[in-house]
Amino acid sequence: MKQIYFILALSAMLLTSACYTTRTAGNSGKVPPGQAKKGTGSKSAKPFAPGQQKKN
């Protein structure tokens, strides 16, 4: 019985210690306009820049 508790405790520790989250610096996942342009293959970064978009 002790061995079952030990195995359960050990497996719980291994499962909870395996969690790892990565954090991005700054804008929490937002990509700069130039990098978004490269990703889509566009020739201009203007559509991706927040200051260059028209308000509705």
Coordinates of N, CA and C in Angstrom, one line a residue:
M1 N 0.8 -1.2 0.0 CA 0.0 0.0 0.0 C 0.9 1.3 0.0
K2 N 2.0 1.2 0.8 CA 2.9 2.4 0.8 C 3.5 2.6 -0.6
Q3 N 3.8 1.5 -1.3 CA 4.4 1.6 -2.6 C 3.5 2.3 -3.6
I4 N 2.2 2.0 -3.5 CA 1.2 2.6 -4.4 C 1.1 4.2 -4.2
Y5 N 1.1 4.6 -2.9 CA 1.1 6.0 -2.6 C 2.4 6.7 -3.0
F6 N 3.5 6.0 -2.9 CA 4.8 6.5 -3.4 C 4.8 6.7 -4.9
I7 N 4.3 5.7 -5.6 CA 4.2 5.8 -7.1 C 3.3 6.9 -7.5
L8 N 2.1 7.1 -6.8 CA 1.2 8.1 -7.2 C 1.8 9.5 -6.9
A9 N 2.4 9.6 -5.7 CA 3.0 10.9 -5.4 C 4.2 11.3 -6.4
L10 N 5.0 10.3 -6.7 CA 6.1 10.5 -7.7 C 5.5 10.9 -9.0
S11 N 4.5 10.2 -9.5 CA 4.0 10.6 -10.8 C 3.3 12.0 -10.8
A12 N 2.6 12.3 -9.7 CA 2.0 13.6 -9.6 C 3.1 14.7 -9.6
M13 N 4.2 14.5 -9.0 CA 5.3 15.5 -8.9 C 5.9 15.6 -10.3
L14 N 6.0 14.5 -11.0 CA 6.6 14.6 -12.4 C 5.7 15.3 -13.3
L15 N 4.4 15.1 -13.2 CA 3.4 15.7 -14.1 C 3.3 17.2 -13.9
T16 N 3.4 17.6 -12.6 CA 3.2 19.0 -12.3 C 4.5 19.8 -12.6
S17 N 5.6 19.1 -12.5 CA 6.9 19.8 -12.7 C 7.2 20.0 -14.2
A18 N 6.5 19.2 -15.1 CA 6.8 19.2 -16.5 C 6.1 20.4 -17.2
C19 N 5.3 21.2 -16.5 CA 4.6 22.3 -17.1 C 5.6 23.5 -17.2
Y20 N 5.7 24.0 -18.4 CA 6.6 25.2 -18.6 C 5.9 26.1 -19.6
T21 N 5.8 27.4 -19.2 CA 5.2 28.4 -20.1 C 6.2 29.4 -20.5
T22 N 6.1 29.8 -21.8 CA 7.0 30.8 -22.3 C 6.3 32.1 -22.4
R23 N 7.0 33.2 -22.1 CA 6.4 34.5 -22.1 C 7.1 35.3 -23.1
T24 N 6.4 36.1 -23.9 CA 7.0 37.0 -24.8 C 7.2 38.4 -24.2
A25 N 8.2 39.1 -24.5 CA 8.5 40.4 -24.0 C 7.6 41.4 -24.6
G26 N 7.1 42.3 -23.8 CA 6.4 43.5 -24.4 C 4.9 43.2 -24.7
N27 N 4.6 43.2 -26.0 CA 3.2 43.3 -26.4 C 2.4 41.9 -26.4
S28 N 2.9 41.0 -25.6 CA 2.3 39.7 -25.3 C 1.8 39.0 -26.6
G29 N 2.8 38.8 -27.5 CA 2.5 38.0 -28.7 C 2.3 38.8 -30.0
K30 N 2.2 40.1 -29.9 CA 2.0 40.9 -31.1 C 3.3 41.0 -31.9
V31 N 3.2 40.9 -33.2 CA 4.4 40.9 -34.0 C 4.5 42.3 -34.6
P32 N 5.8 42.8 -34.7 CA 6.0 44.1 -35.3 C 5.6 44.1 -36.8
P33 N 5.2 45.3 -37.3 CA 4.7 45.3 -38.7 C 5.6 44.8 -39.7
G34 N 6.9 45.0 -39.5 CA 7.9 44.5 -40.5 C 8.0 43.0 -40.5
Q35 N 7.9 42.4 -39.3 CA 7.9 40.9 -39.2 C 6.6 40.3 -39.8
A36 N 5.5 41.0 -39.6 CA 4.2 40.5 -40.1 C 4.3 40.5 -41.6
K37 N 4.9 41.6 -42.2 CA 5.0 41.7 -43.6 C 5.9 40.6 -44.2
K38 N 6.9 40.2 -43.5 CA 7.8 39.1 -43.9 C 7.0 37.8 -43.9
G39 N 6.2 37.6 -42.9 CA 5.5 36.4 -42.7 C 4.5 36.2 -43.8
T40 N 3.8 37.2 -44.2 CA 2.8 37.1 -45.2 C 3.3 37.2 -46.7
G41 N 4.5 37.7 -46.8 CA 5.1 37.9 -48.1 C 4.7 39.2 -48.8
S42 N 4.1 40.1 -48.1 CA 3.6 41.4 -48.6 C 4.8 42.3 -48.9
K43 N 4.6 43.2 -49.8 CA 5.7 44.2 -50.2 C 5.7 45.4 -49.3
S44 N 4.6 45.7 -48.6 CA 4.5 46.8 -47.7 C 4.1 46.4 -46.3
A45 N 4.6 47.1 -45.3 CA 4.3 46.9 -43.9 C 3.1 47.8 -43.5
K46 N 2.7 48.7 -44.4 CA 1.7 49.7 -44.0 C 0.4 49.1 -43.5
P47 N -0.2 48.0 -44.1 CA -1.4 47.4 -43.6 C -1.3 46.8 -42.2
F48 N -0.1 46.5 -41.8 CA 0.1 45.9 -40.5 C 0.4 46.9 -39.4
A49 N 0.7 48.1 -39.7 CA 1.0 49.1 -38.7 C -0.3 49.7 -38.2
P50 N -0.4 49.8 -36.8 CA -1.7 50.3 -36.3 C -1.9 51.8 -36.5
G51 N -0.9 52.5 -36.7 CA -1.0 54.0 -37.0 C -1.4 54.3 -38.4
Q52 N -1.3 53.3 -39.3 CA -1.5 53.5 -40.7 C -2.9 53.0 -41.1
Q53 N -3.7 52.4 -40.2 CA -5.0 51.9 -40.5 C -6.1 52.9 -40.3
K54 N -7.0 52.9 -41.2 CA -8.1 53.9 -41.2 C -9.2 53.4 -40.1
K55 N -9.7 54.4 -39.4 CA -10.7 54.0 -38.4 C -12.0 54.0 -39.0
N56 N -12.9 53.0 -38.6 CA -14.2 52.9 -39.2 C -15.2 53.8 -38.5

